[in-house]
Short mmCIF file of C-alpha atoms in Angstrom, two decimals:
data_model
loop_
_atom_site.label_atom_id
_atom_site.label_comp_id
_atom_site.label_asym_id
_atom_site.label_seq_id
_atom_site.Cartn_x
_atom_site.Cartn_y
_atom_site.Cartn_z
CA MET M 218 123.24 -39.25 -168.09
CA HIS M 219 126.13 -41.32 -166.71
CA PRO M 220 129.11 -38.44 -166.24
CA LEU M 221 131.55 -40.57 -168.24
CA ALA M 222 129.10 -41.28 -171.26
CA GLU M 223 128.12 -37.27 -171.18
CA ARG M 224 131.88 -36.56 -171.55
CA ILE M 225 132.62 -39.25 -174.17
CA GLN M 226 129.38 -37.54 -176.60
CA LYS M 227 131.87 -34.49 -176.18
CA GLN M 228 134.21 -36.43 -176.86
CA ASP M 229 136.67 -36.64 -173.92
CA MET M 230 139.76 -38.88 -175.23
CA ARG M 231 140.59 -39.25 -171.71
CA ALA M 232 136.78 -40.34 -170.49
CA LEU M 233 136.82 -42.96 -173.11
CA ALA M 234 139.85 -44.88 -172.06
CA ARG M 235 137.88 -44.31 -168.52
CA ALA M 236 135.42 -45.62 -169.36
CA ILE M 237 136.77 -48.91 -170.83
CA THR M 238 138.93 -49.51 -167.60
CA LEU M 239 135.72 -49.35 -166.09
CA ILE M 240 134.75 -51.72 -168.20
CA GLU M 241 137.38 -53.82 -168.25
CA ASN M 242 137.43 -54.16 -164.15
CA GLU M 243 133.40 -55.32 -164.20
CA ASP M 244 133.09 -52.35 -162.39
CA GLU M 245 129.50 -52.18 -161.03
CA GLU M 246 129.13 -48.98 -162.88
CA LYS M 247 129.23 -50.69 -165.47
CA LEU M 248 125.60 -51.67 -167.11
CA SER M 249 124.24 -48.24 -166.18
CA LEU M 250 127.44 -46.69 -168.37
CA MET M 251 126.71 -48.60 -171.20
CA SER M 252 122.72 -48.68 -171.46
CA ASP M 253 123.72 -44.77 -171.91
CA VAL M 254 126.58 -45.52 -174.13
CA PHE M 255 124.24 -47.42 -176.16
CA SER M 256 121.25 -44.43 -176.85
CA ILE M 257 124.41 -42.19 -178.45
CA GLN M 258 125.82 -44.69 -180.76
CA LYS M 259 126.75 -43.46 -183.89
CA GLN M 260 127.18 -46.62 -186.60
CA ALA M 261 130.61 -46.83 -187.07
CA HIS M 262 131.93 -49.52 -188.82
CA TYR M 263 132.68 -52.68 -186.85
CA ILE M 264 135.19 -54.34 -188.82
CA GLY M 265 137.34 -57.37 -187.24
CA ILE M 266 141.08 -58.47 -188.68
CA THR M 267 141.78 -62.61 -187.16
CA GLY M 268 143.71 -65.12 -188.49
CA SER M 269 147.20 -67.59 -187.00
CA PRO M 270 149.56 -65.63 -185.21
CA GLY M 271 152.68 -64.10 -187.99
CA ALA M 272 149.96 -63.71 -190.64
CA GLY M 273 150.99 -60.38 -190.72
CA LYS M 274 147.75 -58.60 -188.99
CA SER M 275 149.65 -55.85 -186.56
CA SER M 276 151.17 -54.46 -189.53
CA LEU M 277 148.15 -54.64 -192.06
CA ILE M 278 146.23 -53.45 -189.18
CA ASN M 279 149.16 -50.19 -189.62
CA GLN M 280 148.92 -49.80 -193.22
CA LEU M 281 145.09 -49.62 -193.10
CA LEU M 282 145.22 -46.93 -190.21
CA THR M 283 147.33 -45.26 -192.60
CA PHE M 284 145.09 -45.63 -195.76
CA LEU M 285 141.64 -44.67 -193.86
CA ARG M 286 143.11 -41.54 -192.20
CA LYS M 287 144.01 -39.50 -195.97
CA GLN M 288 140.05 -40.73 -196.65
CA ASN M 289 139.89 -38.44 -193.70
CA LEU M 290 137.80 -40.93 -191.60
CA THR M 291 139.06 -41.68 -187.73
CA VAL M 292 139.55 -44.90 -186.63
CA ALA M 293 139.86 -46.59 -182.89
CA VAL M 294 141.68 -50.22 -182.88
CA ILE M 295 141.04 -52.39 -180.27
CA ALA M 296 143.78 -54.56 -180.18
CA VAL M 297 143.27 -58.17 -178.30
CA ASP M 298 146.56 -59.79 -176.41
CA PRO M 299 147.40 -62.67 -174.50
CA THR M 300 147.40 -61.97 -170.62
CA SER M 301 150.35 -61.51 -168.67
CA PRO M 302 151.15 -64.19 -166.31
CA PHE M 303 152.24 -61.46 -163.91
CA SER M 304 150.16 -58.18 -164.28
CA GLY M 305 146.85 -59.63 -165.55
CA GLY M 306 147.20 -56.97 -168.17
CA ALA M 307 147.84 -56.86 -172.27
CA LEU M 308 151.24 -58.86 -172.77
CA LEU M 309 151.97 -56.84 -175.56
CA GLY M 310 150.99 -53.76 -174.62
CA ASP M 311 150.19 -51.04 -177.15
CA ARG M 312 151.39 -52.52 -180.26
CA THR M 313 154.80 -51.42 -180.91
CA ARG M 314 153.99 -51.60 -184.76
CA MET M 315 151.27 -49.02 -184.96
CA ASN M 316 153.48 -46.70 -182.41
CA GLN M 317 153.53 -43.84 -185.44
CA HIS M 318 149.95 -43.34 -184.81
CA PHE M 319 149.85 -42.63 -181.04
CA LEU M 320 150.34 -39.29 -181.53
CA ASP M 321 147.29 -38.53 -184.11
CA PRO M 322 144.08 -37.38 -182.51
CA GLY M 323 142.16 -38.93 -184.85
CA ILE M 324 143.16 -42.57 -183.62
CA PHE M 325 142.80 -44.72 -180.74
CA ILE M 326 144.62 -47.22 -180.02
CA ARG M 327 143.61 -49.16 -177.21
CA SER M 328 145.48 -53.11 -175.87
CA MET M 329 143.26 -55.36 -173.96
CA ALA M 330 144.13 -58.56 -172.13
CA THR M 331 142.01 -61.78 -173.19
CA ARG M 332 141.98 -62.30 -169.53
CA GLY M 333 141.64 -65.98 -169.89
CA SER M 334 138.81 -65.63 -172.06
CA LEU M 335 138.28 -67.94 -174.90
CA GLY M 336 137.37 -67.48 -178.59
CA GLY M 337 140.36 -64.79 -179.55
CA LEU M 338 138.93 -61.49 -177.60
CA ALA M 339 138.04 -60.17 -174.10
CA ARG M 340 135.12 -60.08 -172.34
CA ALA M 341 135.31 -56.52 -172.90
CA THR M 342 135.41 -56.25 -176.27
CA LYS M 343 131.90 -55.38 -177.34
CA ASP M 344 131.20 -52.95 -174.94
CA SER M 345 134.55 -51.21 -176.08
CA ILE M 346 133.41 -51.15 -179.50
CA ARG M 347 130.31 -49.73 -178.42
CA VAL M 348 131.91 -46.67 -176.74
CA CYS M 349 134.20 -45.95 -179.39
CA ASP M 350 131.50 -46.04 -181.72
CA ALA M 351 129.57 -43.55 -178.89
CA TYR M 352 132.60 -41.48 -179.08
CA GLY M 353 132.07 -40.76 -183.20
CA PHE M 354 134.60 -43.19 -184.12
CA ASP M 355 133.84 -43.64 -187.86
CA VAL M 356 135.65 -47.36 -187.89
CA VAL M 357 136.38 -49.08 -185.19
CA LEU M 358 139.12 -52.22 -185.84
CA VAL M 359 139.53 -55.06 -183.62
CA GLU M 360 142.18 -56.84 -183.96
CA THR M 361 141.90 -60.83 -182.23
CA VAL M 362 144.25 -62.16 -180.26
CA GLY M 363 145.74 -64.84 -182.92
CA VAL M 364 144.98 -68.01 -181.57
CA GLY M 365 143.56 -70.19 -184.75
CA GLN M 366 140.91 -71.65 -184.89
CA SER M 367 138.74 -70.72 -181.90
CA GLU M 368 138.92 -67.14 -182.87
CA LEU M 369 134.83 -67.14 -183.72
CA ASP M 370 133.52 -64.65 -180.59
CA ILE M 371 135.02 -62.48 -183.21
CA MET M 372 131.77 -62.52 -185.87
CA LYS M 373 129.80 -61.82 -182.49
CA VAL M 374 130.66 -58.15 -182.30
CA VAL M 375 131.71 -56.97 -185.64
CA ASP M 376 129.95 -56.39 -189.29
CA THR M 377 132.60 -57.45 -191.31
CA THR M 378 135.36 -60.08 -190.56
CA GLY M 379 138.64 -60.50 -192.61
CA LEU M 380 140.65 -63.49 -192.37
CA VAL M 381 144.21 -62.87 -192.84
CA LEU M 382 146.21 -65.36 -194.35
CA THR M 383 149.80 -65.96 -195.74
CA PRO M 384 151.17 -68.34 -198.97
CA ASN M 385 153.54 -71.77 -197.87
CA SER M 386 152.97 -71.11 -193.82
CA GLY M 387 150.31 -74.12 -193.73
CA ASP M 388 147.32 -72.10 -194.03
CA VAL M 389 146.55 -74.06 -196.94
CA LEU M 390 146.30 -77.52 -195.45
CA GLN M 391 144.47 -76.21 -192.02
CA ILE M 392 141.49 -74.07 -194.25
CA PHE M 393 139.24 -76.98 -195.08
CA LYS M 394 138.78 -77.43 -190.67
CA ALA M 395 135.02 -76.43 -189.74
CA GLY M 396 135.07 -72.82 -187.97
CA ILE M 397 137.32 -69.88 -189.13
CA MET M 398 136.86 -70.27 -192.33
CA GLU M 399 132.92 -70.20 -191.87
CA ILE M 400 133.07 -66.70 -189.94
CA ALA M 401 134.82 -64.95 -193.01
CA ASP M 402 133.70 -62.03 -195.09
CA LEU M 403 136.53 -61.86 -196.87
CA PHE M 404 139.91 -63.58 -197.49
CA ILE M 405 142.80 -61.35 -197.10
CA ILE M 406 146.64 -63.25 -198.37
CA ASN M 407 148.96 -60.96 -196.84
CA LYS M 408 152.47 -61.56 -197.75
CA ALA M 409 151.30 -61.70 -201.54
CA ASP M 410 154.87 -61.11 -202.60
CA LEU M 411 156.39 -64.62 -201.35
CA PRO M 412 155.98 -67.65 -203.72
CA GLY M 413 152.76 -69.91 -203.55
CA VAL M 414 149.92 -67.22 -203.73
CA ARG M 415 148.61 -68.61 -206.78
CA LYS M 416 147.96 -71.87 -204.69
CA LEU M 417 146.40 -70.48 -201.68
CA LYS M 418 144.02 -68.05 -204.10
CA SER M 419 143.12 -70.82 -205.72
CA THR M 420 142.48 -73.38 -202.80
CA LEU M 421 139.79 -70.59 -201.25
CA GLU M 422 138.14 -70.62 -204.41
CA GLU M 423 137.56 -73.87 -204.52
CA TYR M 424 136.41 -74.22 -200.93
CA MET M 425 134.02 -71.47 -201.67
CA MET M 426 132.69 -73.32 -204.55
CA ILE M 427 132.02 -76.50 -201.98
CA VAL M 428 130.60 -74.27 -199.61
CA GLN M 429 128.67 -72.19 -202.04
CA PRO M 430 127.78 -69.13 -200.19
CA GLU M 431 124.72 -67.80 -200.22
CA GLY M 432 124.19 -63.92 -200.58
CA TRP M 433 127.75 -62.45 -200.14
CA GLU M 434 130.38 -64.58 -201.87
CA PRO M 435 133.72 -63.76 -199.40
CA PRO M 436 136.18 -61.70 -201.86
CA ILE M 437 139.62 -62.41 -202.13
CA VAL M 438 141.91 -59.66 -201.63
CA GLN M 439 146.13 -59.74 -201.53
CA THR M 440 147.86 -57.47 -200.04
CA ILE M 441 151.95 -56.48 -199.21
CA SER M 442 151.70 -54.60 -195.46
CA THR M 443 155.50 -54.55 -195.88
CA GLU M 444 154.83 -51.98 -198.89
CA ALA M 445 151.16 -50.34 -198.46
CA LYS M 446 150.01 -52.39 -201.42
CA GLY M 447 146.01 -53.20 -201.79
CA MET M 448 144.79 -51.23 -199.23
CA GLU M 449 141.71 -49.36 -201.05
CA GLU M 450 140.79 -52.57 -202.96
CA LEU M 451 140.55 -54.45 -199.16
CA TYR M 452 138.90 -51.04 -197.69
CA GLU M 453 136.40 -51.17 -200.80
CA SER M 454 135.69 -54.99 -200.18
CA MET M 455 135.47 -54.17 -196.46
CA LYS M 456 132.64 -51.21 -197.48
CA SER M 457 130.89 -53.39 -199.94
CA HIS M 458 130.08 -55.92 -197.30
CA ARG M 459 128.56 -53.48 -194.74
CA GLU M 460 126.49 -52.12 -197.67
CA PHE M 461 125.17 -55.83 -198.40
CA LEU M 462 124.14 -56.05 -194.72
CA TYR M 463 122.46 -53.11 -194.31
CA GLU M 464 120.71 -53.71 -197.51
CA THR M 465 119.76 -57.45 -197.57
CA ASN M 466 117.47 -59.62 -195.16
CA LYS M 467 120.83 -61.67 -194.82
CA GLY M 468 122.48 -58.50 -193.05
CA ALA M 469 119.12 -58.41 -190.62
CA GLU M 470 119.34 -61.75 -189.78
CA ARG M 471 123.01 -61.78 -188.61
CA ARG M 472 122.22 -58.24 -186.33
CA LYS M 473 119.34 -59.95 -184.61
CA GLN M 474 121.73 -63.34 -183.73
CA GLN M 475 124.24 -60.99 -182.96
CA LEU M 476 121.73 -59.28 -180.22
CA GLN M 477 120.37 -62.33 -178.93
CA LEU M 478 123.87 -63.67 -178.15
CA GLU M 479 124.89 -60.27 -176.70
CA VAL M 480 122.07 -60.95 -174.04
CA TYR M 481 122.46 -64.47 -173.18
CA ASP M 482 126.32 -63.60 -172.37
CA LEU M 483 125.42 -60.24 -170.38
CA ILE M 484 122.95 -62.38 -168.23
CA ARG M 485 125.09 -65.45 -167.59
CA GLU M 486 127.92 -62.52 -166.71
CA GLU M 487 125.13 -61.07 -164.32
CA ILE M 488 124.41 -64.54 -162.78
CA TRP M 489 128.13 -65.53 -162.67
CA ARG M 490 129.17 -62.52 -161.12
CA ASP M 491 126.45 -62.62 -158.58
CA VAL M 492 126.64 -66.52 -157.35
CA LYS M 493 130.74 -65.63 -157.03
CA GLY M 494 129.58 -62.96 -154.59
CA GLU M 495 127.76 -64.94 -152.57
CA ILE M 496 130.08 -67.83 -152.69
CA GLU M 497 133.31 -65.66 -151.57
CA LYS M 498 130.62 -64.29 -148.33
CA ASP M 499 130.53 -67.48 -146.84
CA GLU M 500 133.48 -69.21 -145.09
CA GLN M 501 132.13 -72.39 -144.99
CA LYS M 502 132.03 -72.38 -148.42
CA LEU M 503 135.33 -70.75 -148.78
CA GLU M 504 136.41 -73.29 -146.75
CA VAL M 505 135.71 -76.59 -148.93
CA PHE M 506 137.83 -75.83 -151.59
CA GLN M 507 140.51 -76.14 -149.31
CA ASN M 508 139.42 -79.87 -150.06
CA PRO M 509 141.01 -80.85 -153.26
CA ASP M 510 138.53 -84.44 -153.74
CA ALA M 511 135.29 -82.23 -153.29
CA ASP M 512 132.85 -83.29 -156.07
CA PRO M 513 132.82 -79.86 -157.92
CA TYR M 514 130.04 -80.72 -159.48
CA GLU M 515 127.83 -81.99 -156.71
CA LEU M 516 129.15 -78.09 -155.08
CA ALA M 517 128.02 -76.37 -158.51
CA ARG M 518 124.64 -77.64 -158.33
CA SER M 519 123.68 -77.44 -154.98
CA TRP M 520 125.27 -73.73 -154.64
CA PHE M 521 123.66 -72.61 -157.92
CA ARG M 522 120.38 -74.06 -156.23
CA GLU M 523 120.84 -72.20 -153.19
CA TRP M 524 121.53 -68.59 -154.99
CA VAL M 525 117.69 -69.30 -157.24
CA ARG M 526 116.16 -70.51 -153.68
CA LYS M 527 117.22 -66.61 -152.48
CA GLY M 528 116.39 -65.11 -155.16
CA GLU M 529 112.55 -66.54 -154.43
#
């Protein structure tokens, strides 16, 4: 077994942080480490929190952390942030709204840069979730970067996705667009002390009447994160959804779909890494990049075919 995997199994926090760094840096040991980590994962509840910027996702998670710790549950938070144009790291760093939890040994918070990845997540998010699971956390919370309707990757990596909306923020005008609404397992109306809650709730109910979800109808939970209100109802809804997943065929189908997508993504990453390595070892190919008028389609096609022939 990989040394880091052994230390993670013994709940070594430094090994956990080191493993995630190794994953983010696409270290050559990544696949062997993750294979060992996969063998010791412990079925934590993976929960995703997504929504537009300003919806209060970080504040909501902060209050949810407080509630979960009162239930004696241990929690890991993967907070995906925009990439710094200077350092390449997470722009916001460790979330300042969660700083009261940093010294709690039952909580692990890690900010992660998207590094150009679309879909609201970093490429390393899924692997980092698994590492936190293997460590033994009861709940793994994932906060997406907050880029609006492109945040669809969250459904590929978590059990339960909560979509955070706020009254009178323009969300009402956007929610009927395809994509972000369809991945929600529950709707969270945050800042529920503001005017417009009834209108937003009514709009969500109308939406569900139109789409007529089969099996699981996403509940609508109202929260006020600044006052820690609605946390119990929120977590109970999340638990109910997880029970639904593990007791029905719908849940089994989702897990099969997630496995298929993950395998394809891993294969794509391995091919990309290998092809890129071959290109960067060839001085003549690198010289071609100096010509801005070179045909990228022809280059990609010919170089990929050359890479395939080398593997035969």
